[in-house]
CSV table of C-alpha atoms in Angstrom, one decimal:
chain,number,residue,atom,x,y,z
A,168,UNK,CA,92.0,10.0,15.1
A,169,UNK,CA,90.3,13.2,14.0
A,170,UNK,CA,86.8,13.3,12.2
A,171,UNK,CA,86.7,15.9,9.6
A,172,UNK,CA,83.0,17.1,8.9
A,173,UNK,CA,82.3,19.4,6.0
A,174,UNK,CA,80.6,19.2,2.9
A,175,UNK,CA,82.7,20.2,0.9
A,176,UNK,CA,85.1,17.2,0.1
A,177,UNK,CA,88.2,19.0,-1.3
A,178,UNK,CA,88.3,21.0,1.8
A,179,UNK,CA,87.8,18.0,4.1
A,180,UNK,CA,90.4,16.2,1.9
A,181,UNK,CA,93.0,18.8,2.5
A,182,UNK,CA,92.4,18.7,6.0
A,183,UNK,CA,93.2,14.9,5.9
A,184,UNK,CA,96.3,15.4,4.1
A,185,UNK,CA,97.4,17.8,6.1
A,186,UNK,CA,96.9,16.1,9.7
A,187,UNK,CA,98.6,12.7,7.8
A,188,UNK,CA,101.5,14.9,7.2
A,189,UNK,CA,101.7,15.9,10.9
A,190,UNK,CA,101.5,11.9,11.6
A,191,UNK,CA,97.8,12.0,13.2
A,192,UNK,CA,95.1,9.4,11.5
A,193,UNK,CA,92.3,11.1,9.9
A,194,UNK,CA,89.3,11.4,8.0
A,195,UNK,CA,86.5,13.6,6.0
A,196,UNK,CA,83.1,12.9,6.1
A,197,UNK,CA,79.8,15.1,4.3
A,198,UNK,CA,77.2,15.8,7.4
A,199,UNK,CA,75.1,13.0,5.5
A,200,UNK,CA,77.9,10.6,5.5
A,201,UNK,CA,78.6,11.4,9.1
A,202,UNK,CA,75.4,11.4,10.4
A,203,UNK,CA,74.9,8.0,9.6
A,204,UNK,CA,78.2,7.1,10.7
A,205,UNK,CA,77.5,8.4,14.4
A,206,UNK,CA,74.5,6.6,14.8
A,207,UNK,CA,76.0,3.0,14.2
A,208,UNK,CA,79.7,3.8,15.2
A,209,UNK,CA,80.7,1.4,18.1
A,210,UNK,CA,81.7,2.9,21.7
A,211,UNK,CA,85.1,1.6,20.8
A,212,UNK,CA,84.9,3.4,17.7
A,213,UNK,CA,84.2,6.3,19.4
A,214,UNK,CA,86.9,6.3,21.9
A,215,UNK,CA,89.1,6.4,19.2
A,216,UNK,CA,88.1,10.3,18.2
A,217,UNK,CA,90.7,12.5,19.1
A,218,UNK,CA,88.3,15.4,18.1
A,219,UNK,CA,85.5,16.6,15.7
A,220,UNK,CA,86.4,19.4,13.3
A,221,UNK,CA,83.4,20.9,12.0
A,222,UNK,CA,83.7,22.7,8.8
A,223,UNK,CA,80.7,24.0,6.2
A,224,UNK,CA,77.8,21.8,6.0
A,225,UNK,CA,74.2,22.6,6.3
A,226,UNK,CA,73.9,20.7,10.0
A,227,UNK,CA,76.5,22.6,11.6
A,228,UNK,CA,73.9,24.2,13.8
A,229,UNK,CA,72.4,20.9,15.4
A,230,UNK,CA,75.9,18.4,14.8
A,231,UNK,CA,77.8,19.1,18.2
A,232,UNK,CA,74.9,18.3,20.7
A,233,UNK,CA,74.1,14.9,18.6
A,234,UNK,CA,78.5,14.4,19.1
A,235,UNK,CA,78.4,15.0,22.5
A,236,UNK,CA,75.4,12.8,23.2
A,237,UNK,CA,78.1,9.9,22.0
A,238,UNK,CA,81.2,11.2,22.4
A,239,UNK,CA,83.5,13.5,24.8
A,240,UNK,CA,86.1,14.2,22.5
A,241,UNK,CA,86.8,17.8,21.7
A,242,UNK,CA,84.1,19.6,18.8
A,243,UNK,CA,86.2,22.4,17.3
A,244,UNK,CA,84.1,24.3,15.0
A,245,UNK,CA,86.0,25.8,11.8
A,246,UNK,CA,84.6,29.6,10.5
A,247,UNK,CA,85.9,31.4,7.5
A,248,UNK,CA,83.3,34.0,8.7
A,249,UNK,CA,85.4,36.4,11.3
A,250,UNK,CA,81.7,37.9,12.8
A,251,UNK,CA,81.4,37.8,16.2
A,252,UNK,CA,77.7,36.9,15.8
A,253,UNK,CA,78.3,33.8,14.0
A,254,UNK,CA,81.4,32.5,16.5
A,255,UNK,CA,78.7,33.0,19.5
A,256,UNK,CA,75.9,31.2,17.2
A,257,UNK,CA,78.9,28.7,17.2
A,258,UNK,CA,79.5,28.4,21.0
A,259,UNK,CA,75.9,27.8,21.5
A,260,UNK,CA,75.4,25.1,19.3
A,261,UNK,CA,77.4,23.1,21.9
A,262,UNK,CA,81.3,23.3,20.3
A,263,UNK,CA,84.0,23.3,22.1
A,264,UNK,CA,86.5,26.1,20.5
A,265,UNK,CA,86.0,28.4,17.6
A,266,UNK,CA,89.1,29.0,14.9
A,267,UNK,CA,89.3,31.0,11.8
A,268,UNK,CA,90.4,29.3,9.1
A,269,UNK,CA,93.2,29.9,7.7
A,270,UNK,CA,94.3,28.0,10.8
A,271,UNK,CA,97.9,25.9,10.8
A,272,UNK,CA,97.1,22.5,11.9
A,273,UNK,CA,99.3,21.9,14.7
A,274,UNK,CA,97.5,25.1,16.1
A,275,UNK,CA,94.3,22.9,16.2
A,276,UNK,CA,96.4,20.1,17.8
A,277,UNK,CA,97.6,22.2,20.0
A,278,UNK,CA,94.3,23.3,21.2
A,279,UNK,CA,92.4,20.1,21.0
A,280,UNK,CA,95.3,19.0,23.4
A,281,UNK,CA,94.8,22.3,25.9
A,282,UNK,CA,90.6,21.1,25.7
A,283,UNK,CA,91.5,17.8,26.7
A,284,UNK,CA,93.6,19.4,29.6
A,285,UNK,CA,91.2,21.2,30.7
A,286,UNK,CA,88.5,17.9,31.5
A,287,UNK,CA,91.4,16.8,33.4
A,288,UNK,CA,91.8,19.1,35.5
A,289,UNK,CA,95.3,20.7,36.6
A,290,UNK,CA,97.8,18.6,38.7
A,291,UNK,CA,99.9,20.5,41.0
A,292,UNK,CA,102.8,21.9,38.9
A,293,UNK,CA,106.4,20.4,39.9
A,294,UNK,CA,110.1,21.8,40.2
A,295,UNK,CA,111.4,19.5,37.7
A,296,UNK,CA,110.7,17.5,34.9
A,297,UNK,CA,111.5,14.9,32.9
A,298,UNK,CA,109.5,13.8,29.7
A,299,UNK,CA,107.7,16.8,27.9
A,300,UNK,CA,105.1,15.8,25.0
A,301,UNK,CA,103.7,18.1,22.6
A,302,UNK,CA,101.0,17.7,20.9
A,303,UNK,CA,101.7,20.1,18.2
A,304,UNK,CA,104.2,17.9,16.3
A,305,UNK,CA,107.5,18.9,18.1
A,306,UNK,CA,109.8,16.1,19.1
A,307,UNK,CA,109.4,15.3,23.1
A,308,UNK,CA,112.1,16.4,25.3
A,309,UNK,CA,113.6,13.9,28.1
A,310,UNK,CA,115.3,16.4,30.9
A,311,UNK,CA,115.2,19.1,28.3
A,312,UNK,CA,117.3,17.6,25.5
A,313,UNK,CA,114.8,16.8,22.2
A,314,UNK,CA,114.0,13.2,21.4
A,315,UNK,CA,113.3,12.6,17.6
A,316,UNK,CA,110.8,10.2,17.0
A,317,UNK,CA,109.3,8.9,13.5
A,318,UNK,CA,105.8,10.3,13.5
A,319,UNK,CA,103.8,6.8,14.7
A,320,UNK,CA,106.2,6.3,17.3
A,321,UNK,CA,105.8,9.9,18.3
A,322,UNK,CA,101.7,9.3,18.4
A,323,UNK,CA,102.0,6.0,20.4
A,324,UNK,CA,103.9,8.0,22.8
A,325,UNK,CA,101.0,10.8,22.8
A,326,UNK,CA,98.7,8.5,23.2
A,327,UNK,CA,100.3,6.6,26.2
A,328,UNK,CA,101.3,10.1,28.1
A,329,UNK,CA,96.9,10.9,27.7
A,330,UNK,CA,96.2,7.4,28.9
A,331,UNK,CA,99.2,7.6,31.7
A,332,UNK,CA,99.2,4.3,34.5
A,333,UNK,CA,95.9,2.7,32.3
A,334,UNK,CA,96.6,-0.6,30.3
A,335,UNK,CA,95.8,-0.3,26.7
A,336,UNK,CA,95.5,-2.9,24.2
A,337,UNK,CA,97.4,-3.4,20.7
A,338,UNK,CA,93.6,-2.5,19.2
A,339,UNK,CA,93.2,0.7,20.8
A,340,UNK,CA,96.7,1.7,19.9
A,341,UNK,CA,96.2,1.0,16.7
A,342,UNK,CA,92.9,3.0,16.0
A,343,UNK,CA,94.7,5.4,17.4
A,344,UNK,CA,97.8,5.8,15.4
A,345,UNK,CA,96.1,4.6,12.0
A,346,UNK,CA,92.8,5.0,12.4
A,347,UNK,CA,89.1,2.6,13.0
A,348,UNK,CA,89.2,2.5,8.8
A,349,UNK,CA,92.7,1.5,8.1
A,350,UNK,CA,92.8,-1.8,6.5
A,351,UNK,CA,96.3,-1.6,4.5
A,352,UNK,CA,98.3,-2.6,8.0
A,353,UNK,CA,98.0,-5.3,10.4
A,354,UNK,CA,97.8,-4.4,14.5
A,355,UNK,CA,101.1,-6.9,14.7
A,356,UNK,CA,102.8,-3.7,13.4
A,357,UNK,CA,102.3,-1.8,17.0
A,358,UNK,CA,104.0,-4.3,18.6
A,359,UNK,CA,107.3,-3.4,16.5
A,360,UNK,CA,106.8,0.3,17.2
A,361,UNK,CA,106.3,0.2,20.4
A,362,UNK,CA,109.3,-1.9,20.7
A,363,UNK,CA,111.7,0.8,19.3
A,364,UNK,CA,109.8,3.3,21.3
A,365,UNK,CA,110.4,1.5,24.7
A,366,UNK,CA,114.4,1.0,23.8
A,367,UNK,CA,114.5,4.7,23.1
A,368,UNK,CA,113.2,5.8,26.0
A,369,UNK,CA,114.9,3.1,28.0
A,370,UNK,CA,118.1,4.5,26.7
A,371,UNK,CA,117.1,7.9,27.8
A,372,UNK,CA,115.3,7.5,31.1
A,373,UNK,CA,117.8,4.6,32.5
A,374,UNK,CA,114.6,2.2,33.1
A,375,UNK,CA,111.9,0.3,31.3
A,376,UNK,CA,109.0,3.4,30.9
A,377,UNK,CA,106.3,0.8,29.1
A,378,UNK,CA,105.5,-2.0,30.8
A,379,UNK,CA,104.2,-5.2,28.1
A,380,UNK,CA,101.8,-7.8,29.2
A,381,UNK,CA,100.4,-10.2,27.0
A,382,UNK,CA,97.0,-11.0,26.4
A,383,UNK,CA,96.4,-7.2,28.5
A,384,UNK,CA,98.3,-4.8,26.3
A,385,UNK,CA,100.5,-2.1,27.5
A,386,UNK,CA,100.6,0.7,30.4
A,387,UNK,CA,103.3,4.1,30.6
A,388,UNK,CA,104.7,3.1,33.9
A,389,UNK,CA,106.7,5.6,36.2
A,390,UNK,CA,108.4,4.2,38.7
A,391,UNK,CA,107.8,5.4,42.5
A,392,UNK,CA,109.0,8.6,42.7
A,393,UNK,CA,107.7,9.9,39.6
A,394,UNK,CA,104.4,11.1,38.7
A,395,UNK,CA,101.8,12.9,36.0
A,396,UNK,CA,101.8,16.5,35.4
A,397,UNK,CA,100.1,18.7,33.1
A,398,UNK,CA,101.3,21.8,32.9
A,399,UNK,CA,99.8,25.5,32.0
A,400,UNK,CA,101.7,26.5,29.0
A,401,UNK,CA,101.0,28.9,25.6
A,402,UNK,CA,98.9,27.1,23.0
A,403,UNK,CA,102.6,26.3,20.8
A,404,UNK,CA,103.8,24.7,24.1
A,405,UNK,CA,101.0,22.3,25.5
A,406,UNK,CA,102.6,19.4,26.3
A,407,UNK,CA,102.1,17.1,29.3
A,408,UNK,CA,105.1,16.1,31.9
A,409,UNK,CA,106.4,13.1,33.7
A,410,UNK,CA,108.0,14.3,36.7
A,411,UNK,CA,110.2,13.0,39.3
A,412,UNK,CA,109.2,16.0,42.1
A,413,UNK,CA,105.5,13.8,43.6
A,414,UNK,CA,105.3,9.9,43.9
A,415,UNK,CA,101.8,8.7,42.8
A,416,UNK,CA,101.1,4.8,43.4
A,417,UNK,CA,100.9,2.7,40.2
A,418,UNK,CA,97.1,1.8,39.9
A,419,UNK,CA,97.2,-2.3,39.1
A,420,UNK,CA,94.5,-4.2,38.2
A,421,UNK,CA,92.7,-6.5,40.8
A,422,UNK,CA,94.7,-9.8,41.6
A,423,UNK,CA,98.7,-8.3,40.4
């Protein structure tokens, strides 16, 4: 999910659109509004924020460094001012990554995904792979060849590639593909997507990628043999891989 803070709330409204369109939950908020939103939000709340996108509002100065005090998620900072003074006046208030509006959103996905990458750290690269996911709104590819999704299966899969060999519950899913505010749909729909997703991939890959347990939730699983990559790539081509070149143990939980 991606907070939208400015204080203007046709332009934070756009941005909502705009990132609903692309299939990524969203909202606006005034700096008032979200100020007193941060302060009561709930850690799982929080670890539902794909990233902060800081537009005009009169806090923009002291807002990134009270976000990062509760949150890690990326604070990308949104200028229609192209001075270098302001963009370093910018950096210093504690944001993560500067862009000049007008921006095209899957640019801002695209870099939100590269920040993320970046915490990570970089795995060693491998000689071949086998599922690419973008985070820019292309389809993923499976051994090169494009795999269209409908845009919440396409975000479950995101989400499970960033959260690769972890069990994740139906809530977390949820937040993440509609949001912490949604209240129109019912969590029982993840189960369905994720259904279709795992038959897709099944049919793909040749094996059972998501691995279902109930009353735990659900876990990418690559068999031995394959492994996690993340690979260096321009900003229209961050993606992460699953690769078949590096075996890396599945991590269990105690007592399986």
């Amino acid at each position: 999910m991606y907070i939208i803070v400015d204080d203007r709330e046709s332009v934070a409204n756009s941005y909502v659109g705009g990132l609903v369109r692309e299939g990524v939950s969203s909202i606006g908020f005034s700096s008032g509004e979200f100020w007193d939103w941060l302060q009561s939000a709930s850690e799982s709340d929080l670890a539902a924020v794909d990233a902060f996108l800081l537009g005009d509002c009169d806090a923009r100065g002291s807002l990134p460094r009270a976000m990062r005090k509760r949150s890690s998620a990326p604070i990308i900072a949104m200028s229609g001012q192209r001075m270098l003074k302001n963009t370093l006046e910018l950096f210093e208030s504690g944001v993560d990554d500067v862009v000049h509006v007008p921006i095209h959103l899957r640019e801002i996905l695209a870099r939100t995904a590269a920040i993320a990458r970046r915490r990570v750290g970089e795995l060693p690269r491998p000689c071949e792979s086998r599922i690419q996911v973008f985070f820019n709104g292309r389809d993923p590819e499976i051994a090169g060849h494009a795999l269209t999704l409908p845009r919440r299966e396409l975000r479950i899969l995101e989400y499970m590639v960033s959260n690769h060999g972890k069990w994740i519950t139906k809530t977390q899913i949820f937040n993440a593909v509609y949001g912490i505010f949604e209240s129109t749909f019912d969590e029982s729909v993840i189960e369905s997507h994720v259904s279709k997703l795992r038959k897709k991939l099944r049919d793909r890959l040749g094996f059972d990628a998501i691995v279902a347990r109930r009353y735990v939730g659900y876990r990418l699983d690559i068999p031995a043999g394959e492994t996690l990559d993340v690979p260096m790539q321009e900003l229209d081509e961050v993606g992460i891989l699953l690769n078949r070149a590096h075996a890396v143990p599945a991590a269990y939980p105690a007592g399986n």
